[in-house]
PDB file of C-alpha atoms in Angstrom:
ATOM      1  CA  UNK K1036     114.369 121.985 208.794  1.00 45.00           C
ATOM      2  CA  UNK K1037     116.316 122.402 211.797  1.00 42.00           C
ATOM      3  CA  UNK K1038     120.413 122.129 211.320  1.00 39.00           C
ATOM      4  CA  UNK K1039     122.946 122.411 213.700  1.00 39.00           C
ATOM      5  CA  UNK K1040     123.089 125.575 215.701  1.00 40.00           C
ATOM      6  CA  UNK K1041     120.122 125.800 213.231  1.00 40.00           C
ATOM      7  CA  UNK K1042     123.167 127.096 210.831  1.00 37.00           C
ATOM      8  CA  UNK K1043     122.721 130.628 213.163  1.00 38.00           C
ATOM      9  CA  UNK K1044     119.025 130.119 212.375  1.00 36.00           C
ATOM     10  CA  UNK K1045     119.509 131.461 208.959  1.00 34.00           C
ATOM     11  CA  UNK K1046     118.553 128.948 206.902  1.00 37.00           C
ATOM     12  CA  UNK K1047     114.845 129.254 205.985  1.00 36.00           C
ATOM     13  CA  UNK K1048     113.910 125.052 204.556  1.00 37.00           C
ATOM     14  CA  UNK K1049     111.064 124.366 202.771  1.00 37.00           C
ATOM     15  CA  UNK K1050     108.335 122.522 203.677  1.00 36.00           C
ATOM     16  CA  UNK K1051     108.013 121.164 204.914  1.00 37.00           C
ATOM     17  CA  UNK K1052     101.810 119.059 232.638  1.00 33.00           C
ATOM     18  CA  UNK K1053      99.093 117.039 234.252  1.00 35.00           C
ATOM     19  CA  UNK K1054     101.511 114.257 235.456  1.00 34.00           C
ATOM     20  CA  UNK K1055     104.103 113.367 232.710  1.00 35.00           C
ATOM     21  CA  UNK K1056     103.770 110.286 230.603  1.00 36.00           C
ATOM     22  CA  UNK K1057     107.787 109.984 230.626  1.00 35.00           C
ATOM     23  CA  UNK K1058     109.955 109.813 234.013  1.00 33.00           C
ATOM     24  CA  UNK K1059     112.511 112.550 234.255  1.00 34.00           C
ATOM     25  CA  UNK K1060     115.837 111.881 235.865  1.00 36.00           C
ATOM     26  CA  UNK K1061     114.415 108.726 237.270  1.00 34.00           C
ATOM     27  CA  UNK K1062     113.247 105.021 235.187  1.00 34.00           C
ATOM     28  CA  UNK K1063     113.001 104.310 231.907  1.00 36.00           C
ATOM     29  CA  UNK K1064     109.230 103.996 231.060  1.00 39.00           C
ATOM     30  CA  UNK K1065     107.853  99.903 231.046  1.00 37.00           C
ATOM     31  CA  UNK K1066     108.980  97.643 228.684  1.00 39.00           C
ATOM     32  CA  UNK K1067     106.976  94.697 226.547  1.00 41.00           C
ATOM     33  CA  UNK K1068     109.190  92.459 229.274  1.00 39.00           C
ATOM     34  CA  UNK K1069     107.026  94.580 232.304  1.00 37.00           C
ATOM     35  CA  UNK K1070     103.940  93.911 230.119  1.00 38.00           C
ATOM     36  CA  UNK K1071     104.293  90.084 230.382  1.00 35.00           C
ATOM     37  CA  UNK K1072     105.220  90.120 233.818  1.00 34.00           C
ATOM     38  CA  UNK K1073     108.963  89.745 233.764  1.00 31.00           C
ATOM     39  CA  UNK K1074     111.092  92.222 235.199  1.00 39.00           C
ATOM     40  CA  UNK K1075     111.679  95.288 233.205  1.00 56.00           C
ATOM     41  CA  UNK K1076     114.934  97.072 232.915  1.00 83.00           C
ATOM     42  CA  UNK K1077     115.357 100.377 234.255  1.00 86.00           C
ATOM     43  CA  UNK K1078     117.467 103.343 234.158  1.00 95.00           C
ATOM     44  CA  UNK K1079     118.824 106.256 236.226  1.00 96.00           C
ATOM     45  CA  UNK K1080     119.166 109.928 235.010  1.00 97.00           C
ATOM     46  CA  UNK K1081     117.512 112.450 232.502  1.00 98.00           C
ATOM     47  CA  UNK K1082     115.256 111.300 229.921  1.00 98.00           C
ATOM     48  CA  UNK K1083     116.359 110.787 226.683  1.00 98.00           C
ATOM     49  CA  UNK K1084     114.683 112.825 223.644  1.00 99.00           C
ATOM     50  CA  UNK K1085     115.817 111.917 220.028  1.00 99.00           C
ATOM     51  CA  UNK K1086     114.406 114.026 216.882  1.00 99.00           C
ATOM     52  CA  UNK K1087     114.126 112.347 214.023  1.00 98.00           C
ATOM     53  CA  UNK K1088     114.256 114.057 210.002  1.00 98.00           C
ATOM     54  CA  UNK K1089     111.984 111.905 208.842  1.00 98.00           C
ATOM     55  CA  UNK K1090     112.750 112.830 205.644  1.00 98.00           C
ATOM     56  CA  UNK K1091     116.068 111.389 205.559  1.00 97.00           C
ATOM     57  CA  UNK K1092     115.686 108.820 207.879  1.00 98.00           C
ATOM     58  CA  UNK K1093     113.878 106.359 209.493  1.00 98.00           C
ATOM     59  CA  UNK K1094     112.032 106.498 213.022  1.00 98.00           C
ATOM     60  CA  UNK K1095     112.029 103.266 213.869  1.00 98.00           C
ATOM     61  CA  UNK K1096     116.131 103.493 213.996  1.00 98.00           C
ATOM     62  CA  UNK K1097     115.270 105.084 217.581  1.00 98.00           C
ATOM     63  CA  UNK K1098     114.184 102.003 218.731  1.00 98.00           C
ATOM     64  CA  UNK K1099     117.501  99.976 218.304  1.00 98.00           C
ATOM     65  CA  UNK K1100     119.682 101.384 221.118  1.00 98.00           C
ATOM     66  CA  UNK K1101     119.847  99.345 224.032  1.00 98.00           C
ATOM     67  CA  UNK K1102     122.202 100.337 227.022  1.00 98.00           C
ATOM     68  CA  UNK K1103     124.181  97.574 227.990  1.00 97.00           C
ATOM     69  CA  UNK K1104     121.628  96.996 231.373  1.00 97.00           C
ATOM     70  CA  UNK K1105     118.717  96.296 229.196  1.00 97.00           C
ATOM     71  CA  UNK K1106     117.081  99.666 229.152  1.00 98.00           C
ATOM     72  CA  UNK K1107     116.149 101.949 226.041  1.00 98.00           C
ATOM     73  CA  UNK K1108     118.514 104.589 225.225  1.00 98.00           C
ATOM     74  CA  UNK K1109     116.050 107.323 223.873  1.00 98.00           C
ATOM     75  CA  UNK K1110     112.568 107.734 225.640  1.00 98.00           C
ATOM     76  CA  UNK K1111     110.942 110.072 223.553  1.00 98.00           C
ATOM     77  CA  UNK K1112     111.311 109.721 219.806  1.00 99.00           C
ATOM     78  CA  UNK K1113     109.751 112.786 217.931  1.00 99.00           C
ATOM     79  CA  UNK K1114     108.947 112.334 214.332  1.00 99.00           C
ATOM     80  CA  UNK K1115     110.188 116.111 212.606  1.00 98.00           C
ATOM     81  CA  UNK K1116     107.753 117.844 211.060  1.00 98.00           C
ATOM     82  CA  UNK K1117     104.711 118.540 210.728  1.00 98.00           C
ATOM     83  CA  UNK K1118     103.501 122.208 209.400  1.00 98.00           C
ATOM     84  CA  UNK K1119     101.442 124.730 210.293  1.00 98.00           C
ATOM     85  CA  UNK K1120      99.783 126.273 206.990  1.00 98.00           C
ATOM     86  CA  UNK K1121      97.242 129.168 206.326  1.00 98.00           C
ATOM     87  CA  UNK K1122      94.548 128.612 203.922  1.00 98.00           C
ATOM     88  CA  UNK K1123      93.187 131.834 203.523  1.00 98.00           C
ATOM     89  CA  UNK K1124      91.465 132.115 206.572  1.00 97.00           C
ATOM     90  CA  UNK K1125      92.926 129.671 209.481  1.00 98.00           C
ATOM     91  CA  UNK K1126      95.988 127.835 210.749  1.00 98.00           C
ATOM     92  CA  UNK K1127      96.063 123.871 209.512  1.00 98.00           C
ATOM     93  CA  UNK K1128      98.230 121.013 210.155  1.00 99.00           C
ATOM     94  CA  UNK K1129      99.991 119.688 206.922  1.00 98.00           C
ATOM     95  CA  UNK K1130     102.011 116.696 206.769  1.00 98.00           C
ATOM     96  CA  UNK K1131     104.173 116.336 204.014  1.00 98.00           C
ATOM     97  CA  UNK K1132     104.572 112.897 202.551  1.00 98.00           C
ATOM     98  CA  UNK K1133     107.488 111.559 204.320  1.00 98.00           C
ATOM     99  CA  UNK K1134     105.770 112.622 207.554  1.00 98.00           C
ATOM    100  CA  UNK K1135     102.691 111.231 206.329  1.00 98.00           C
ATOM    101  CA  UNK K1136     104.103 107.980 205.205  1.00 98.00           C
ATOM    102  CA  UNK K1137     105.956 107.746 208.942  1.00 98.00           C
ATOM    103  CA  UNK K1138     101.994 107.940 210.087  1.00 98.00           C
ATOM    104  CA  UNK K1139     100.909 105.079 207.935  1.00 98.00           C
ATOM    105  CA  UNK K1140     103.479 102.857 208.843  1.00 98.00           C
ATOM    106  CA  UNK K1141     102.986 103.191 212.375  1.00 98.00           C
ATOM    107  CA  UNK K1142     102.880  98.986 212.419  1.00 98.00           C
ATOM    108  CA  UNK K1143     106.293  99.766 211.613  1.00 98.00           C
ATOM    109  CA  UNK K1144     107.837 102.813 212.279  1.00 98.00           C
ATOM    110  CA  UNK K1145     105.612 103.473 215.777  1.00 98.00           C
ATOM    111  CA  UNK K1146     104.089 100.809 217.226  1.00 98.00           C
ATOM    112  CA  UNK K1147     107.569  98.757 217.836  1.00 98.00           C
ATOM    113  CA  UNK K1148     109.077 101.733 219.815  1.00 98.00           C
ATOM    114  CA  UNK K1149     105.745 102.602 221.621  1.00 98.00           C
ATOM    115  CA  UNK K1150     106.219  98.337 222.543  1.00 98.00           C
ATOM    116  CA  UNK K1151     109.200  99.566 223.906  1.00 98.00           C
ATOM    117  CA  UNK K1152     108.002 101.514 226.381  1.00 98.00           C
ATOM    118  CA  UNK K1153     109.635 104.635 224.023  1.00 98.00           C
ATOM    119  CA  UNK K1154     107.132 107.400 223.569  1.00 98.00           C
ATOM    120  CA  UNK K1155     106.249 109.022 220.114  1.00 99.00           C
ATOM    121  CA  UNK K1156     105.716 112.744 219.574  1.00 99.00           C
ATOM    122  CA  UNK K1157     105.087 114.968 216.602  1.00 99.00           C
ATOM    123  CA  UNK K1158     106.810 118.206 216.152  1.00 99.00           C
ATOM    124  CA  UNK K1159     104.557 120.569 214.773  1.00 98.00           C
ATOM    125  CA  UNK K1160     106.196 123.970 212.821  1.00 98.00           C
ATOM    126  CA  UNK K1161     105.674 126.765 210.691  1.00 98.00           C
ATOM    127  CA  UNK K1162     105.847 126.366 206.843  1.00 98.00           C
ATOM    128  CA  UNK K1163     106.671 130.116 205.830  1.00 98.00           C
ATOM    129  CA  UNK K1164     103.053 130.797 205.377  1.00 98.00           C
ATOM    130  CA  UNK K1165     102.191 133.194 208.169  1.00 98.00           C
ATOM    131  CA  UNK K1166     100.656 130.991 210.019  1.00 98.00           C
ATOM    132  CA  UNK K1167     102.305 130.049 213.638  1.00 98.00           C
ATOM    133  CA  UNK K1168     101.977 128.528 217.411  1.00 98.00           C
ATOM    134  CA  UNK K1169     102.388 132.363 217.817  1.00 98.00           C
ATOM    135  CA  UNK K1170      99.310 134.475 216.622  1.00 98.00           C
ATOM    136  CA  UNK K1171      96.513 133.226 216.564  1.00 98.00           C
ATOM    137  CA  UNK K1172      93.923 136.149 216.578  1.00 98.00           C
ATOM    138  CA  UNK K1173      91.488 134.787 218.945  1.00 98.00           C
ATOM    139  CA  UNK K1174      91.419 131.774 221.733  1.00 98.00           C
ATOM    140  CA  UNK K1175      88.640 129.590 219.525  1.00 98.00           C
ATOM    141  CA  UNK K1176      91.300 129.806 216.812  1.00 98.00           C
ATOM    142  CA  UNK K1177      93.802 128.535 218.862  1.00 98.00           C
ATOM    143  CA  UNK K1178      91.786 125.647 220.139  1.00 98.00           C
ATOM    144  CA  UNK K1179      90.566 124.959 216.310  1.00 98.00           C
ATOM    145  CA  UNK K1180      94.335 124.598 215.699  1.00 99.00           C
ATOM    146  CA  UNK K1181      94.353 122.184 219.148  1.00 99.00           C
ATOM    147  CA  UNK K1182      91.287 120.235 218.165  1.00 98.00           C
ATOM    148  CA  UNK K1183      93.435 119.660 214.497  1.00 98.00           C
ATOM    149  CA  UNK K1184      96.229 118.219 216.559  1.00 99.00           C
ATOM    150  CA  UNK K1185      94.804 116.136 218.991  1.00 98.00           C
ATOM    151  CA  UNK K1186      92.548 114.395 215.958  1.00 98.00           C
ATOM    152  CA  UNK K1187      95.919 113.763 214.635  1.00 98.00           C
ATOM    153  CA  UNK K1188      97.520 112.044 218.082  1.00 98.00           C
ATOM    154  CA  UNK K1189      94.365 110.508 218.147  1.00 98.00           C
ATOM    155  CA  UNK K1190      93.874 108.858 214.617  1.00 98.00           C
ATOM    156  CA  UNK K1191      97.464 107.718 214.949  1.00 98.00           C
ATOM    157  CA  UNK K1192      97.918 106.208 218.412  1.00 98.00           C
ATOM    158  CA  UNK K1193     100.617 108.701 219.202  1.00 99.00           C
ATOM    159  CA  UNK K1194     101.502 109.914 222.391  1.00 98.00           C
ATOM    160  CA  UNK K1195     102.083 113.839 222.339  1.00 98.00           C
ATOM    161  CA  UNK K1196     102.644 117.154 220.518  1.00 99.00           C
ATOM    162  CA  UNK K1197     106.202 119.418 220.118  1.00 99.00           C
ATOM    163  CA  UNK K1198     105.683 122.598 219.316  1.00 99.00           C
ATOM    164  CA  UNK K1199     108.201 124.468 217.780  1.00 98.00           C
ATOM    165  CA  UNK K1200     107.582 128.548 216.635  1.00 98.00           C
ATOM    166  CA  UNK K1201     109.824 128.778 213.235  1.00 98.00           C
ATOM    167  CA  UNK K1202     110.014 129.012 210.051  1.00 98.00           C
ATOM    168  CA  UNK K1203     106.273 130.781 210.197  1.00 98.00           C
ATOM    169  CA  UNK K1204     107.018 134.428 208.618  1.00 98.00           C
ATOM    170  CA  UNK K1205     104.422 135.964 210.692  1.00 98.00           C
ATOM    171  CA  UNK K1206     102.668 138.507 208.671  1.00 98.00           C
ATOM    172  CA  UNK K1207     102.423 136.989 205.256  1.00 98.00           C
ATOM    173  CA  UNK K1208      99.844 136.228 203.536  1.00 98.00           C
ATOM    174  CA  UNK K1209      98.343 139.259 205.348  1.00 98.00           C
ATOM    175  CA  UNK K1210      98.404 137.052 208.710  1.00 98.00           C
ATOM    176  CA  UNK K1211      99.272 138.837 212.353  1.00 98.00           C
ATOM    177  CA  UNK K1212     102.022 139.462 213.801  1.00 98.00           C
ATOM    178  CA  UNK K1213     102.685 137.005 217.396  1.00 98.00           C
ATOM    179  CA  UNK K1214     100.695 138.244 220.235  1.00 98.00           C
ATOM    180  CA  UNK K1215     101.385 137.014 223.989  1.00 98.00           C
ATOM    181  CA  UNK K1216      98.532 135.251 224.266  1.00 98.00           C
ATOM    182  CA  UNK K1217      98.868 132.571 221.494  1.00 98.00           C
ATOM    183  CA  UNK K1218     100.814 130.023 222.953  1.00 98.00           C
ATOM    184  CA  UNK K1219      98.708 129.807 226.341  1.00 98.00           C
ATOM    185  CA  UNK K1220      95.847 129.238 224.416  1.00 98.00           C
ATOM    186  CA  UNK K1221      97.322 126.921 222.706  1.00 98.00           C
ATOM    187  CA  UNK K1222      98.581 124.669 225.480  1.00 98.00           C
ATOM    188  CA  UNK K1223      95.538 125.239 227.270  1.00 98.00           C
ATOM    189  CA  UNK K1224      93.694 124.157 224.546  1.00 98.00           C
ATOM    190  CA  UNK K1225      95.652 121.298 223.948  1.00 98.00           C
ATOM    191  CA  UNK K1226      95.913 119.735 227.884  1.00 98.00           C
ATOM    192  CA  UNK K1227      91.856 119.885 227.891  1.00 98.00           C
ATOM    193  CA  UNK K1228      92.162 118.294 224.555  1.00 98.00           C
ATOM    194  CA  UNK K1229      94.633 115.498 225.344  1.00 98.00           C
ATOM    195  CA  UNK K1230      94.455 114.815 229.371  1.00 98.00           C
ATOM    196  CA  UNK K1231      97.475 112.570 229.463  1.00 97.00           C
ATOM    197  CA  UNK K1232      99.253 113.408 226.188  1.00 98.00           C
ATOM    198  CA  UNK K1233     103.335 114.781 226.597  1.00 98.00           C
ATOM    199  CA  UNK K1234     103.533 118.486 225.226  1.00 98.00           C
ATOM    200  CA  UNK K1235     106.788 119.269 224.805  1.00 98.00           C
ATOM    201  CA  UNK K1236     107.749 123.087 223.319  1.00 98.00           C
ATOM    202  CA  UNK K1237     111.043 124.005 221.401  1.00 98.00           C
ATOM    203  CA  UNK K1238     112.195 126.981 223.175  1.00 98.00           C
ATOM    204  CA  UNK K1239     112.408 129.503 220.549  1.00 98.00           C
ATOM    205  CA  UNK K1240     110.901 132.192 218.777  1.00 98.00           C
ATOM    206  CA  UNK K1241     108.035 134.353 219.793  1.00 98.00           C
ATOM    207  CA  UNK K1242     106.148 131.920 221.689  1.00 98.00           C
ATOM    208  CA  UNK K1243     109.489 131.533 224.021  1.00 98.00           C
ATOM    209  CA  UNK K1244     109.450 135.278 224.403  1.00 98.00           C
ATOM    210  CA  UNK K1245     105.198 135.102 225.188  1.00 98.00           C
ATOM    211  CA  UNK K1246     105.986 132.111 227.589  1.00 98.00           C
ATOM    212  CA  UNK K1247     109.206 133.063 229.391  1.00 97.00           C
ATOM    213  CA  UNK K1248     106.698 135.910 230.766  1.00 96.00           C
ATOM    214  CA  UNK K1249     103.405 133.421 231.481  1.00 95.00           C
ATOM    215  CA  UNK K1250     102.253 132.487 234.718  1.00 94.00           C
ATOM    216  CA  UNK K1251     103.179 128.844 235.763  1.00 96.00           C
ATOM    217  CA  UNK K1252      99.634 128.011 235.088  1.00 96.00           C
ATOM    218  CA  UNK K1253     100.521 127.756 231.611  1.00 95.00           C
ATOM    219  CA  UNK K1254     103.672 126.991 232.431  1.00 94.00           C
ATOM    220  CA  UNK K1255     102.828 123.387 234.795  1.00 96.00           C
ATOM    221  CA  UNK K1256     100.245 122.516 231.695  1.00 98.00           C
ATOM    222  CA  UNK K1257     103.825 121.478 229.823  1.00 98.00           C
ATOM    223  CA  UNK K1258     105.855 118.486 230.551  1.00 98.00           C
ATOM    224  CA  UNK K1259     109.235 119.432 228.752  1.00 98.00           C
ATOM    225  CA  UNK K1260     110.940 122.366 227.308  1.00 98.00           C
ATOM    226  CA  UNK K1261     114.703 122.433 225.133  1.00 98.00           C
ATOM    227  CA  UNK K1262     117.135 124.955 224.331  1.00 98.00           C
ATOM    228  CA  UNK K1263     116.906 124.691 220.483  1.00 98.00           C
ATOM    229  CA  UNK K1264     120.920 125.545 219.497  1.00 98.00           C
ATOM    230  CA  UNK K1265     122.938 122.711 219.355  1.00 98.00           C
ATOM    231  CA  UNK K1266     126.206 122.239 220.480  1.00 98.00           C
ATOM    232  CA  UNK K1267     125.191 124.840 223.247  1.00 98.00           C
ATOM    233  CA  UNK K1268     123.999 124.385 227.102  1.00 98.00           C
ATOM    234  CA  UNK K1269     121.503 127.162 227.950  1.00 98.00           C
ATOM    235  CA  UNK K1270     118.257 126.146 230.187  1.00 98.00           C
ATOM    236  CA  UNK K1271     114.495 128.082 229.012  1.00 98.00           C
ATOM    237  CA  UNK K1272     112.871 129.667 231.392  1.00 97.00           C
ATOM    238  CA  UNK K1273     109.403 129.135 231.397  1.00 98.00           C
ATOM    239  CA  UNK K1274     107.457 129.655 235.097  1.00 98.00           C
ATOM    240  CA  UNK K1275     106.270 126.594 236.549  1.00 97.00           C
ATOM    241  CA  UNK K1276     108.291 124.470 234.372  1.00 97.00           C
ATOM    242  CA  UNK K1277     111.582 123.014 237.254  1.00 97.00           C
ATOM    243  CA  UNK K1278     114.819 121.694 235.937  1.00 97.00           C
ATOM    244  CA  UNK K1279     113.444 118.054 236.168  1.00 98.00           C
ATOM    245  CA  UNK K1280     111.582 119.291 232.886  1.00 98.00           C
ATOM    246  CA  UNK K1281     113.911 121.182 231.239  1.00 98.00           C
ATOM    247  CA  UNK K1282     117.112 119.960 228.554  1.00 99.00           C
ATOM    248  CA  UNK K1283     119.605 123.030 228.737  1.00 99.00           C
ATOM    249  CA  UNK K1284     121.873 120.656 226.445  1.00 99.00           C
ATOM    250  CA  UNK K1285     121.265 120.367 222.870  1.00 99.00           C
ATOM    251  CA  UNK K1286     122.842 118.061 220.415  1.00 99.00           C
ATOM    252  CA  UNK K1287     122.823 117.673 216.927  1.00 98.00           C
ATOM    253  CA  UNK K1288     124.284 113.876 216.640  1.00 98.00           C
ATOM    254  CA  UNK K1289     125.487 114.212 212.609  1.00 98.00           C
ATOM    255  CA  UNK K1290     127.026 118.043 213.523  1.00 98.00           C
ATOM    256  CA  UNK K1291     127.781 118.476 217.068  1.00 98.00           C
ATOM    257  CA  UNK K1292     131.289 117.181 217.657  1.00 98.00           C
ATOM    258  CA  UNK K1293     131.280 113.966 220.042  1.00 98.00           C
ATOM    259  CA  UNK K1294     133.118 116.143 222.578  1.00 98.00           C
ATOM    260  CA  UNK K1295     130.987 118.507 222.955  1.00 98.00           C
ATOM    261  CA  UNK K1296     128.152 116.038 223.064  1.00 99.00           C
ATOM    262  CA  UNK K1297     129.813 114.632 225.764  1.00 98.00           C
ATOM    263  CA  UNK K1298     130.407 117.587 227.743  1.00 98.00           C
ATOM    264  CA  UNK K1299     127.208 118.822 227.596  1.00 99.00           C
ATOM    265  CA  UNK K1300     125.937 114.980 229.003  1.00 98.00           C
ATOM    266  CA  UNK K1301     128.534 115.816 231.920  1.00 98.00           C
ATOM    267  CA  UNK K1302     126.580 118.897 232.233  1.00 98.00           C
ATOM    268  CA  UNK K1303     123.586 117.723 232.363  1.00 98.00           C
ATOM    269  CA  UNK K1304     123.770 115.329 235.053  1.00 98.00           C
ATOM    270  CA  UNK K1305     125.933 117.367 237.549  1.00 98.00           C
ATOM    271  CA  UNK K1306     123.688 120.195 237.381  1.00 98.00           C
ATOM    272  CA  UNK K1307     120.536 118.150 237.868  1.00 98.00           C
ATOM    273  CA  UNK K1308     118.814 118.353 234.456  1.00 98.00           C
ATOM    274  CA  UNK K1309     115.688 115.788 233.916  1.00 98.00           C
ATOM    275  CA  UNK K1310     116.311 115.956 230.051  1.00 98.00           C
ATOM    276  CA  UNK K1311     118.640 115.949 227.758  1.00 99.00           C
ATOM    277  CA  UNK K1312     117.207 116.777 223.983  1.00 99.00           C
ATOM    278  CA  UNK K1313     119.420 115.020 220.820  1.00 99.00           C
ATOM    279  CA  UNK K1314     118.110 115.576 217.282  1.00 98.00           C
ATOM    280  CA  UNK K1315     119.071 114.184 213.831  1.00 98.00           C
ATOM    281  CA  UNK K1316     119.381 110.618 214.872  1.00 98.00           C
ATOM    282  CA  UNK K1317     120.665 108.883 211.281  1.00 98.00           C
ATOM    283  CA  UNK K1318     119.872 105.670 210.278  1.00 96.00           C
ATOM    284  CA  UNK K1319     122.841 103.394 210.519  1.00 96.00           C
ATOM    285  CA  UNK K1320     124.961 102.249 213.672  1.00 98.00           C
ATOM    286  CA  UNK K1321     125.555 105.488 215.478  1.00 98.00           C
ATOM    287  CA  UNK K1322     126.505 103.441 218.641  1.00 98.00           C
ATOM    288  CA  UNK K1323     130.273 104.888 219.405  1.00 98.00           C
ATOM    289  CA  UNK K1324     128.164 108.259 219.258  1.00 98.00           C
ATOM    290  CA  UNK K1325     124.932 107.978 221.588  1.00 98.00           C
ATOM    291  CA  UNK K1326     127.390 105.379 223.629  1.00 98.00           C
ATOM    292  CA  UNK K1327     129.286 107.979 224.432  1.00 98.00           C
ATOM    293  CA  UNK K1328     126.713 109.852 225.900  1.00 98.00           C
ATOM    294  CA  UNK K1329     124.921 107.260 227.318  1.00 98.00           C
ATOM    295  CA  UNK K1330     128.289 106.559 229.877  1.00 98.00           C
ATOM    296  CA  UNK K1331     127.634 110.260 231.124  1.00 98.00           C
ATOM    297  CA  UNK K1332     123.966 110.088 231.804  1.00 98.00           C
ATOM    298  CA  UNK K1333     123.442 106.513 233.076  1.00 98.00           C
ATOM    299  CA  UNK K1334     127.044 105.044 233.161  1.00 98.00           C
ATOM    300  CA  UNK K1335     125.707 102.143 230.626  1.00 97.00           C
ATOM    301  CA  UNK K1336     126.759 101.827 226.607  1.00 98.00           C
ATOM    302  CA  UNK K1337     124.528 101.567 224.228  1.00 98.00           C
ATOM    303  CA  UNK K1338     124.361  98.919 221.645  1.00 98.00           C
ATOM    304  CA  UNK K1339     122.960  99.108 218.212  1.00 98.00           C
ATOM    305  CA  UNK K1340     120.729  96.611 217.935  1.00 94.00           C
TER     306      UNK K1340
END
């Protein structure tokens, strides 16, 4: 699973646009409160992504920071990971059981944020199987991998797909190697699939490489894209994608320092950023933390709640 700076990407873990669902660098998205007619409070600046280790922790902990003007704190909560496995012949999506267990629980764990107006995603990565986002050997293998994901948003009321190209090993298991191609099938597949569903993509890997050179065809069929080292501030650069869609901040909120956190918030907004990505939410009161940041991109503290 993903650490901070991904530990230099090193450490190998074990298993594990169509018009944007989430307003960038404008309102938070409606509340229950806009639901039943009451006014519903809003927010200005980037939109707010928080990764959650479901292993470790809970997602529903998203769902309890308030800034101090009513509005969420996080927009997008993303429940981390899902895999991508090979079973002798084809890419499938695994979920191991805590990911699974987040699913069941949505009455729980996904339905009170979604209340919220907070959108759910679920990252989707490699499990060192061969099997990737990145090389898929033909476009109907790509959109069988598509058609497994959007079953999944489907069955479980969620609201988009990350894709993230690690951990994959290309090449074992006598898989391919990454061809360009992949990853435009892929979203292609998966914006026919799921008209109105956020795809979001974890800028790294071979797929980065494959997309950094696509045409913004491809490129307008995503809503966001994140640089994927924390504690750095590096935009991707994927063609029709603008800076209202990109995070060039990433932190890692239990290993990026709270300075640097905050300095890459400060970032963010003076240079015009829609997003600004945050992973490894904890459970617990984290509030002095995400506060922090929260002063920087909409001048309201959060509250644990």
């Amino acid at each position: 699973m993903k650490k901070s700076m991904k530990f230099g990407i090193v450490a190998a873990i074990a298993a594990m646009v169509a018009a944007p669902l989430v307003p960038s660098a404008a309102t938070a998205a409606p509340t229950a409160a806009a639901a039943a007619g009451t006014a519903a409070a809003t927010k200005s600046g980037p939109t707010s992504i928080a990764y959650v280790e479901v292993n470790n922790d809970q997602l529903a902990n998203v769902g309890r920071y308030t800034l101090s003007g009513g509005a969420n704190a996080f927009d997008v909560a993303i429940i981390f990971a899902a895999n991508i496995n090979w079973n002798g012949s084809k890419a499938v999506l695994v979920n191991n059981d805590k990911v699974q267990a987040t699913l069941d629980n949505a009455a729980t764990q996904i339905r009170p944020l979604q209340a919220k107006g907070i959108k759910v995603s679920l990252s989707v990565l490699g499990n060192h199987q061969g099997a990737g986002i990145a090389n898929f050997p033909t476009q109907a293998a790509a959109s069988d991998f598509a058609s497994q994901i959007a079953a999944t948003v489907s069955k479980y009321g969620l609201d988009g797909v990350d894709l993230d190209d690690e951990y994959s090993d290309y090449g074992a298991n006598g898989t391919p190697q990454p061809n360009q191609q992949s990853i435009g099938w892929l979203i292609t597949a998966l914006r026919a699939q799921m008209p109105g569903k956020l795809i979001s993509f974890y800028d790294i890997g071979p797929a980065s490489s494959s997309l950094s050179q696509s045409s913004s065809t491809i490129g307008s069929k995503l809503d966001y894209a994140w640089n994927p080292y924390y504690g750095t501030y590096s935009a991707p650069s994927i063609p029709g994608l603008g800076k209202d869609r990109l995070s060039a901040a990433a932190v890692d909120i239990q290993n990026t320092s709270q300075s640097t956190a905050v300095s890459l918030a400060q970032r963010t907004k003076a240079d015009g950023y829609g997003v600004f990505m945050t992973y490894n939410l904890p459970g617990g009161d984290k509030s002095a933390y995400v506060s922090a940041l929260t002063q920087k991109l909409y001048g309201q503290a959060a509250s644990y709640r």
